[in-house]
């Protein structure tokens, strides 16, 4: 397990010593500078997809603003010479309470996509939750991670056979938990993507877990529902999309030039990927098909949290998908205390949506999270410098967490208490 002891001071030292030699971090440390640099490095379509949210993006903004309404009240004279960031989760000791969110279509940010993230996560011992919408099949990422921890995030499609197949593959490639995302029964209303008329899946991007799946491949031979075959106008842009579909399908552009499968795969994906009719009773099917811990992602209501515990679910992720699904939804941090109280330490409660730095991690833990997941920030690191960029962003978050812990007068993650926070005057 990588050693993150004293990571705060070690990281500061490394950056400042390099600074003496005239070097500045290639990946900005300050959040707003990181955002700006990532935007400059990405195409308008990629930026819209990653940075955008639902509707007026009020929830997306509220996710971060919710952190400003809490203030850390430090204690002094606590001997914080050594600090412990590690935690235990589902029987495994992790070097820190940080995981990486499942994020789809990473090829929009960097050509190495999920593979670069897998390598960075493994180097730092931070569990990586493979996305169901990944650009690289889970087996390829797992093979690059040795024994490092990884989980799999599942979207429950219209095909139970496909669900079972994805879960089986996740188990076979060493995933240690299944995260079932519940807030995306339909794609949210995302004006930035709509204004560009851009949905990456139509180019065959972000569907690698499907095109590498034997059950999905078998589905390609079956007739599609009539609306799935809607034809775009024939013009250069549509031809470019058709070529992209072929290039993104296993085998690559030239092998697929004459094949109808790449287009069929996109259409089949669109017809299959989500199941709005999903309900509590369906969870039994998942339980029957895996021995791995099951976490529900997107739980914001304490009654849903209680119900999940009653049904034997192993963990929750309090999340609103980074404000990408429903505008006007409660900020994830505002939902956390009530969910944590309802769960009452019976199962782990993870948190995402709005984590931008180590102080945010501290606040989420103080409000009842067992661990937190980092989302957009690592994608920005990826866009700027591939694997190294992801490593830098993670290291910066861990460094700030370590320093925040010490400066707050706390010596271990387990020692972060609710009393460390007060309501802030910030609006
Ligand atoms: C570009 C993008 C793609 C995402 N793809 C997925 C996904 O495939 N599956 C999933 O469960 N969540 C997905 N999410 C949501 C993240 O897992 C996480 O909930 C969100 O990024 C947290 O918000 P934050 O990044 O603003 O902190 C995605 C988020 C972004 C920004």
JSON list of N, CA and C and ligand atoms in Angstrom, two decimals, residues 46 49-52 60 63-64 101-106 131-134 153-155 179-181 183-184 190 297 317 319-324 352-356 373-377 379, ligand 1:
[
{"chain": "A", "resi": 46, "resn": "UNK", "atom": "N", "xyz": [-15.82, 18.44, -25.74]},
{"chain": "A", "resi": 46, "resn": "UNK", "atom": "CA", "xyz": [-15.34, 17.73, -24.55]},
{"chain": "A", "resi": 46, "resn": "UNK", "atom": "C", "xyz": [-15.57, 18.57, -23.30]},
{"chain": "A", "resi": 49, "resn": "UNK", "atom": "N", "xyz": [-19.17, 18.57, -22.31]},
{"chain": "A", "resi": 49, "resn": "UNK", "atom": "CA", "xyz": [-19.60, 17.29, -21.74]},
{"chain": "A", "resi": 49, "resn": "UNK", "atom": "C", "xyz": [-19.10, 17.13, -20.31]},
{"chain": "A", "resi": 50, "resn": "UNK", "atom": "N", "xyz": [-17.85, 17.50, -20.07]},
{"chain": "A", "resi": 50, "resn": "UNK", "atom": "CA", "xyz": [-17.26, 17.26, -18.74]},
{"chain": "A", "resi": 50, "resn": "UNK", "atom": "C", "xyz": [-17.68, 18.35, -17.74]},
{"chain": "A", "resi": 51, "resn": "UNK", "atom": "N", "xyz": [-17.58, 19.60, -18.16]},
{"chain": "A", "resi": 51, "resn": "UNK", "atom": "CA", "xyz": [-17.80, 20.69, -17.21]},
{"chain": "A", "resi": 51, "resn": "UNK", "atom": "C", "xyz": [-19.27, 21.05, -17.05]},
{"chain": "A", "resi": 52, "resn": "UNK", "atom": "N", "xyz": [-20.09, 20.64, -18.00]},
{"chain": "A", "resi": 52, "resn": "UNK", "atom": "CA", "xyz": [-21.48, 21.08, -17.99]},
{"chain": "A", "resi": 52, "resn": "UNK", "atom": "C", "xyz": [-22.34, 20.33, -16.99]},
{"chain": "A", "resi": 60, "resn": "UNK", "atom": "N", "xyz": [-25.28, 22.26, -9.86]},
{"chain": "A", "resi": 60, "resn": "UNK", "atom": "CA", "xyz": [-23.84, 22.08, -9.99]},
{"chain": "A", "resi": 60, "resn": "UNK", "atom": "C", "xyz": [-23.09, 23.13, -9.15]},
{"chain": "A", "resi": 63, "resn": "UNK", "atom": "N", "xyz": [-23.50, 22.55, -5.35]},
{"chain": "A", "resi": 63, "resn": "UNK", "atom": "CA", "xyz": [-22.65, 21.48, -4.78]},
{"chain": "A", "resi": 63, "resn": "UNK", "atom": "C", "xyz": [-21.40, 22.07, -4.14]},
{"chain": "A", "resi": 64, "resn": "UNK", "atom": "N", "xyz": [-20.78, 23.02, -4.84]},
{"chain": "A", "resi": 64, "resn": "UNK", "atom": "CA", "xyz": [-19.56, 23.62, -4.29]},
{"chain": "A", "resi": 64, "resn": "UNK", "atom": "C", "xyz": [-19.89, 24.66, -3.23]},
{"chain": "A", "resi": 101, "resn": "UNK", "atom": "N", "xyz": [-14.14, 8.73, -8.78]},
{"chain": "A", "resi": 101, "resn": "UNK", "atom": "CA", "xyz": [-15.49, 8.56, -9.30]},
{"chain": "A", "resi": 101, "resn": "UNK", "atom": "C", "xyz": [-15.46, 7.81, -10.63]},
{"chain": "A", "resi": 102, "resn": "UNK", "atom": "N", "xyz": [-16.53, 7.09, -10.92]},
{"chain": "A", "resi": 102, "resn": "UNK", "atom": "CA", "xyz": [-16.67, 6.58, -12.28]},
{"chain": "A", "resi": 102, "resn": "UNK", "atom": "C", "xyz": [-17.01, 7.74, -13.21]},
{"chain": "A", "resi": 103, "resn": "UNK", "atom": "N", "xyz": [-16.21, 7.92, -14.25]},
{"chain": "A", "resi": 103, "resn": "UNK", "atom": "CA", "xyz": [-16.46, 9.00, -15.22]},
{"chain": "A", "resi": 103, "resn": "UNK", "atom": "C", "xyz": [-16.37, 8.43, -16.62]},
{"chain": "A", "resi": 104, "resn": "UNK", "atom": "N", "xyz": [-17.43, 8.62, -17.37]},
{"chain": "A", "resi": 104, "resn": "UNK", "atom": "CA", "xyz": [-17.50, 8.04, -18.71]},
{"chain": "A", "resi": 104, "resn": "UNK", "atom": "C", "xyz": [-16.84, 8.90, -19.77]},
{"chain": "A", "resi": 105, "resn": "UNK", "atom": "N", "xyz": [-16.59, 8.29, -20.91]},
{"chain": "A", "resi": 105, "resn": "UNK", "atom": "CA", "xyz": [-16.12, 8.95, -22.13]},
{"chain": "A", "resi": 105, "resn": "UNK", "atom": "C", "xyz": [-14.83, 9.75, -21.91]},
{"chain": "A", "resi": 106, "resn": "UNK", "atom": "N", "xyz": [-13.90, 9.16, -21.17]},
{"chain": "A", "resi": 106, "resn": "UNK", "atom": "CA", "xyz": [-12.66, 9.90, -20.88]},
{"chain": "A", "resi": 106, "resn": "UNK", "atom": "C", "xyz": [-11.79, 10.11, -22.12]},
{"chain": "A", "resi": 131, "resn": "UNK", "atom": "N", "xyz": [-16.02, 3.11, -14.94]},
{"chain": "A", "resi": 131, "resn": "UNK", "atom": "CA", "xyz": [-17.34, 3.54, -15.40]},
{"chain": "A", "resi": 131, "resn": "UNK", "atom": "C", "xyz": [-17.94, 2.53, -16.37]},
{"chain": "A", "resi": 132, "resn": "UNK", "atom": "N", "xyz": [-19.25, 2.38, -16.29]},
{"chain": "A", "resi": 132, "resn": "UNK", "atom": "CA", "xyz": [-19.97, 1.58, -17.28]},
{"chain": "A", "resi": 132, "resn": "UNK", "atom": "C", "xyz": [-19.87, 2.23, -18.67]},
{"chain": "A", "resi": 133, "resn": "UNK", "atom": "N", "xyz": [-19.59, 3.54, -18.68]},
{"chain": "A", "resi": 133, "resn": "UNK", "atom": "CA", "xyz": [-19.46, 4.26, -19.97]},
{"chain": "A", "resi": 133, "resn": "UNK", "atom": "C", "xyz": [-18.00, 4.53, -20.32]},
{"chain": "A", "resi": 134, "resn": "UNK", "atom": "N", "xyz": [-17.13, 3.63, -19.90]},
{"chain": "A", "resi": 134, "resn": "UNK", "atom": "CA", "xyz": [-15.70, 3.84, -20.12]},
{"chain": "A", "resi": 134, "resn": "UNK", "atom": "C", "xyz": [-15.34, 3.82, -21.60]},
{"chain": "A", "resi": 153, "resn": "UNK", "atom": "N", "xyz": [-18.66, 0.38, -11.73]},
{"chain": "A", "resi": 153, "resn": "UNK", "atom": "CA", "xyz": [-19.95, 1.09, -11.66]},
{"chain": "A", "resi": 153, "resn": "UNK", "atom": "C", "xyz": [-20.85, 0.57, -12.75]},
{"chain": "A", "resi": 154, "resn": "UNK", "atom": "N", "xyz": [-22.07, 0.26, -12.36]},
{"chain": "A", "resi": 154, "resn": "UNK", "atom": "CA", "xyz": [-23.03, -0.37, -13.26]},
{"chain": "A", "resi": 154, "resn": "UNK", "atom": "C", "xyz": [-24.19, 0.56, -13.56]},
{"chain": "A", "resi": 155, "resn": "UNK", "atom": "N", "xyz": [-24.54, 0.66, -14.84]},
{"chain": "A", "resi": 155, "resn": "UNK", "atom": "CA", "xyz": [-25.85, 1.20, -15.23]},
{"chain": "A", "resi": 155, "resn": "UNK", "atom": "C", "xyz": [-26.73, 0.01, -15.58]},
{"chain": "A", "resi": 179, "resn": "UNK", "atom": "N", "xyz": [-20.86, -0.63, -7.87]},
{"chain": "A", "resi": 179, "resn": "UNK", "atom": "CA", "xyz": [-21.56, 0.62, -7.56]},
{"chain": "A", "resi": 179, "resn": "UNK", "atom": "C", "xyz": [-22.68, 0.79, -8.58]},
{"chain": "A", "resi": 180, "resn": "UNK", "atom": "N", "xyz": [-23.90, 0.65, -8.11]},
{"chain": "A", "resi": 180, "resn": "UNK", "atom": "CA", "xyz": [-25.05, 0.75, -9.02]},
{"chain": "A", "resi": 180, "resn": "UNK", "atom": "C", "xyz": [-25.54, 2.20, -9.01]},
{"chain": "A", "resi": 181, "resn": "UNK", "atom": "N", "xyz": [-25.41, 2.87, -10.15]},
{"chain": "A", "resi": 181, "resn": "UNK", "atom": "CA", "xyz": [-25.83, 4.28, -10.23]},
{"chain": "A", "resi": 181, "resn": "UNK", "atom": "C", "xyz": [-27.32, 4.36, -10.53]},
{"chain": "A", "resi": 183, "resn": "UNK", "atom": "N", "xyz": [-29.22, 7.40, -10.42]},
{"chain": "A", "resi": 183, "resn": "UNK", "atom": "CA", "xyz": [-29.76, 8.73, -10.75]},
{"chain": "A", "resi": 183, "resn": "UNK", "atom": "C", "xyz": [-29.77, 8.99, -12.26]},
{"chain": "A", "resi": 184, "resn": "UNK", "atom": "N", "xyz": [-29.50, 7.95, -13.04]},
{"chain": "A", "resi": 184, "resn": "UNK", "atom": "CA", "xyz": [-29.39, 8.17, -14.49]},
{"chain": "A", "resi": 184, "resn": "UNK", "atom": "C", "xyz": [-30.31, 7.21, -15.25]},
{"chain": "A", "resi": 190, "resn": "UNK", "atom": "N", "xyz": [-29.11, 18.65, -20.50]},
{"chain": "A", "resi": 190, "resn": "UNK", "atom": "CA", "xyz": [-27.81, 19.33, -20.43]},
{"chain": "A", "resi": 190, "resn": "UNK", "atom": "C", "xyz": [-27.66, 20.33, -21.56]},
{"chain": "A", "resi": 297, "resn": "UNK", "atom": "N", "xyz": [-25.48, 4.33, -5.74]},
{"chain": "A", "resi": 297, "resn": "UNK", "atom": "CA", "xyz": [-24.96, 5.69, -5.97]},
{"chain": "A", "resi": 297, "resn": "UNK", "atom": "C", "xyz": [-26.11, 6.59, -6.41]},
{"chain": "A", "resi": 317, "resn": "UNK", "atom": "N", "xyz": [-23.57, 5.80, -1.97]},
{"chain": "A", "resi": 317, "resn": "UNK", "atom": "CA", "xyz": [-22.80, 6.97, -2.39]},
{"chain": "A", "resi": 317, "resn": "UNK", "atom": "C", "xyz": [-23.80, 8.13, -2.47]},
{"chain": "A", "resi": 319, "resn": "UNK", "atom": "N", "xyz": [-24.73, 11.38, -3.74]},
{"chain": "A", "resi": 319, "resn": "UNK", "atom": "CA", "xyz": [-24.23, 12.03, -4.96]},
{"chain": "A", "resi": 319, "resn": "UNK", "atom": "C", "xyz": [-25.40, 12.55, -5.77]},
{"chain": "A", "resi": 320, "resn": "UNK", "atom": "N", "xyz": [-25.22, 13.69, -6.42]},
{"chain": "A", "resi": 320, "resn": "UNK", "atom": "CA", "xyz": [-26.22, 14.08, -7.42]},
{"chain": "A", "resi": 320, "resn": "UNK", "atom": "C", "xyz": [-25.59, 14.13, -8.81]},
{"chain": "A", "resi": 321, "resn": "UNK", "atom": "N", "xyz": [-24.57, 13.29, -9.00]},
{"chain": "A", "resi": 321, "resn": "UNK", "atom": "CA", "xyz": [-23.96, 13.14, -10.32]},
{"chain": "A", "resi": 321, "resn": "UNK", "atom": "C", "xyz": [-23.28, 14.44, -10.75]},
{"chain": "A", "resi": 322, "resn": "UNK", "atom": "N", "xyz": [-22.80, 15.19, -9.76]},
{"chain": "A", "resi": 322, "resn": "UNK", "atom": "CA", "xyz": [-22.13, 16.44, -10.09]},
{"chain": "A", "resi": 322, "resn": "UNK", "atom": "C", "xyz": [-23.06, 17.47, -10.70]},
{"chain": "A", "resi": 323, "resn": "UNK", "atom": "N", "xyz": [-24.35, 17.39, -10.34]},
{"chain": "A", "resi": 323, "resn": "UNK", "atom": "CA", "xyz": [-25.31, 18.38, -10.86]},
{"chain": "A", "resi": 323, "resn": "UNK", "atom": "C", "xyz": [-25.60, 18.20, -12.34]},
{"chain": "A", "resi": 324, "resn": "UNK", "atom": "N", "xyz": [-25.34, 17.02, -12.87]},
{"chain": "A", "resi": 324, "resn": "UNK", "atom": "CA", "xyz": [-25.51, 16.78, -14.31]},
{"chain": "A", "resi": 324, "resn": "UNK", "atom": "C", "xyz": [-26.87, 16.21, -14.65]},
{"chain": "A", "resi": 352, "resn": "UNK", "atom": "N", "xyz": [-19.86, 12.04, -3.13]},
{"chain": "A", "resi": 352, "resn": "UNK", "atom": "CA", "xyz": [-19.22, 12.83, -4.19]},
{"chain": "A", "resi": 352, "resn": "UNK", "atom": "C", "xyz": [-20.14, 13.97, -4.60]},
{"chain": "A", "resi": 353, "resn": "UNK", "atom": "N", "xyz": [-19.64, 14.81, -5.46]},
{"chain": "A", "resi": 353, "resn": "UNK", "atom": "CA", "xyz": [-20.31, 15.99, -6.03]},
{"chain": "A", "resi": 353, "resn": "UNK", "atom": "C", "xyz": [-19.88, 17.26, -5.32]},
{"chain": "A", "resi": 354, "resn": "UNK", "atom": "N", "xyz": [-18.79, 17.81, -5.79]},
{"chain": "A", "resi": 354, "resn": "UNK", "atom": "CA", "xyz": [-18.32, 19.09, -5.29]},
{"chain": "A", "resi": 354, "resn": "UNK", "atom": "C", "xyz": [-16.96, 19.04, -4.60]},
{"chain": "A", "resi": 355, "resn": "UNK", "atom": "N", "xyz": [-16.35, 17.86, -4.50]},
{"chain": "A", "resi": 355, "resn": "UNK", "atom": "CA", "xyz": [-15.03, 17.78, -3.86]},
{"chain": "A", "resi": 355, "resn": "UNK", "atom": "C", "xyz": [-14.00, 18.42, -4.80]},
{"chain": "A", "resi": 356, "resn": "UNK", "atom": "N", "xyz": [-13.36, 19.48, -4.35]},
{"chain": "A", "resi": 356, "resn": "UNK", "atom": "CA", "xyz": [-12.37, 20.18, -5.16]},
{"chain": "A", "resi": 356, "resn": "UNK", "atom": "C", "xyz": [-11.00, 20.21, -4.51]},
{"chain": "A", "resi": 373, "resn": "UNK", "atom": "N", "xyz": [-15.34, 10.52, -3.11]},
{"chain": "A", "resi": 373, "resn": "UNK", "atom": "CA", "xyz": [-14.87, 10.25, -4.47]},
{"chain": "A", "resi": 373, "resn": "UNK", "atom": "C", "xyz": [-14.60, 11.56, -5.19]},
{"chain": "A", "resi": 374, "resn": "UNK", "atom": "N", "xyz": [-13.46, 11.58, -5.86]},
{"chain": "A", "resi": 374, "resn": "UNK", "atom": "CA", "xyz": [-13.05, 12.74, -6.63]},
{"chain": "A", "resi": 374, "resn": "UNK", "atom": "C", "xyz": [-13.53, 12.58, -8.06]},
{"chain": "A", "resi": 375, "resn": "UNK", "atom": "N", "xyz": [-14.10, 13.66, -8.64]},
{"chain": "A", "resi": 375, "resn": "UNK", "atom": "CA", "xyz": [-14.65, 13.55, -9.98]},
{"chain": "A", "resi": 375, "resn": "UNK", "atom": "C", "xyz": [-13.94, 14.46, -10.97]},
{"chain": "A", "resi": 376, "resn": "UNK", "atom": "N", "xyz": [-14.62, 15.56, -11.34]},
{"chain": "A", "resi": 376, "resn": "UNK", "atom": "CA", "xyz": [-14.08, 16.42, -12.41]},
{"chain": "A", "resi": 376, "resn": "UNK", "atom": "C", "xyz": [-12.60, 16.80, -12.24]},
{"chain": "A", "resi": 377, "resn": "UNK", "atom": "N", "xyz": [-12.12, 17.09, -11.00]},
{"chain": "A", "resi": 377, "resn": "UNK", "atom": "CA", "xyz": [-10.71, 17.51, -10.92]},
{"chain": "A", "resi": 377, "resn": "UNK", "atom": "C", "xyz": [-9.73, 16.54, -11.57]},
{"chain": "A", "resi": 379, "resn": "UNK", "atom": "N", "xyz": [-10.30, 14.56, -14.03]},
{"chain": "A", "resi": 379, "resn": "UNK", "atom": "CA", "xyz": [-10.46, 14.61, -15.50]},
{"chain": "A", "resi": 379, "resn": "UNK", "atom": "C", "xyz": [-9.67, 15.80, -16.06]},
{"chain": "B", "resi": 1, "resn": "LIG", "atom": "C1", "xyz": [-17.95, 13.81, -17.64]},
{"chain": "B", "resi": 1, "resn": "LIG", "atom": "C2", "xyz": [-18.61, 13.04, -16.56]},
{"chain": "B", "resi": 1, "resn": "LIG", "atom": "C3", "xyz": [-18.99, 11.72, -16.81]},
{"chain": "B", "resi": 1, "resn": "LIG", "atom": "C4", "xyz": [-19.57, 10.95, -15.80]},
{"chain": "B", "resi": 1, "resn": "LIG", "atom": "N1", "xyz": [-19.85, 9.65, -16.05]},
{"chain": "B", "resi": 1, "resn": "LIG", "atom": "C5", "xyz": [-20.39, 8.89, -15.06]},
{"chain": "B", "resi": 1, "resn": "LIG", "atom": "C6", "xyz": [-20.61, 7.50, -15.26]},
{"chain": "B", "resi": 1, "resn": "LIG", "atom": "O1", "xyz": [-20.33, 6.95, -16.30]},
{"chain": "B", "resi": 1, "resn": "LIG", "atom": "N2", "xyz": [-21.18, 6.82, -14.24]},
{"chain": "B", "resi": 1, "resn": "LIG", "atom": "C7", "xyz": [-21.50, 7.39, -13.03]},
{"chain": "B", "resi": 1, "resn": "LIG", "atom": "O2", "xyz": [-22.02, 6.71, -12.14]},
{"chain": "B", "resi": 1, "resn": "LIG", "atom": "N3", "xyz": [-21.25, 8.69, -12.82]},
{"chain": "B", "resi": 1, "resn": "LIG", "atom": "C8", "xyz": [-20.69, 9.44, -13.78]},
{"chain": "B", "resi": 1, "resn": "LIG", "atom": "N4", "xyz": [-20.42, 10.76, -13.54]},
{"chain": "B", "resi": 1, "resn": "LIG", "atom": "C9", "xyz": [-20.68, 11.32, -12.21]},
{"chain": "B", "resi": 1, "resn": "LIG", "atom": "C10", "xyz": [-19.48, 11.14, -11.30]},
{"chain": "B", "resi": 1, "resn": "LIG", "atom": "O3", "xyz": [-19.31, 9.79, -10.95]},
{"chain": "B", "resi": 1, "resn": "LIG", "atom": "C11", "xyz": [-19.66, 11.96, -10.00]},
{"chain": "B", "resi": 1, "resn": "LIG", "atom": "O4", "xyz": [-20.89, 11.64, -9.42]},
{"chain": "B", "resi": 1, "resn": "LIG", "atom": "C12", "xyz": [-19.57, 13.46, -10.29]},
{"chain": "B", "resi": 1, "resn": "LIG", "atom": "O5", "xyz": [-18.53, 13.73, -11.20]},
{"chain": "B", "resi": 1, "resn": "LIG", "atom": "C13", "xyz": [-19.31, 14.21, -9.00]},
{"chain": "B", "resi": 1, "resn": "LIG", "atom": "O6", "xyz": [-19.35, 15.58, -9.21]},
{"chain": "B", "resi": 1, "resn": "LIG", "atom": "P1", "xyz": [-18.02, 16.49, -9.31]},
{"chain": "B", "resi": 1, "resn": "LIG", "atom": "O7", "xyz": [-17.15, 15.86, -10.35]},
{"chain": "B", "resi": 1, "resn": "LIG", "atom": "O8", "xyz": [-18.50, 17.84, -9.71]},
{"chain": "B", "resi": 1, "resn": "LIG", "atom": "O9", "xyz": [-17.38, 16.46, -7.95]},
{"chain": "B", "resi": 1, "resn": "LIG", "atom": "C14", "xyz": [-19.82, 11.53, -14.53]},
{"chain": "B", "resi": 1, "resn": "LIG", "atom": "C15", "xyz": [-19.42, 12.84, -14.28]},
{"chain": "B", "resi": 1, "resn": "LIG", "atom": "C16", "xyz": [-18.80, 13.58, -15.27]},
{"chain": "B", "resi": 1, "resn": "LIG", "atom": "C17", "xyz": [-18.34, 14.97, -14.95]}
]
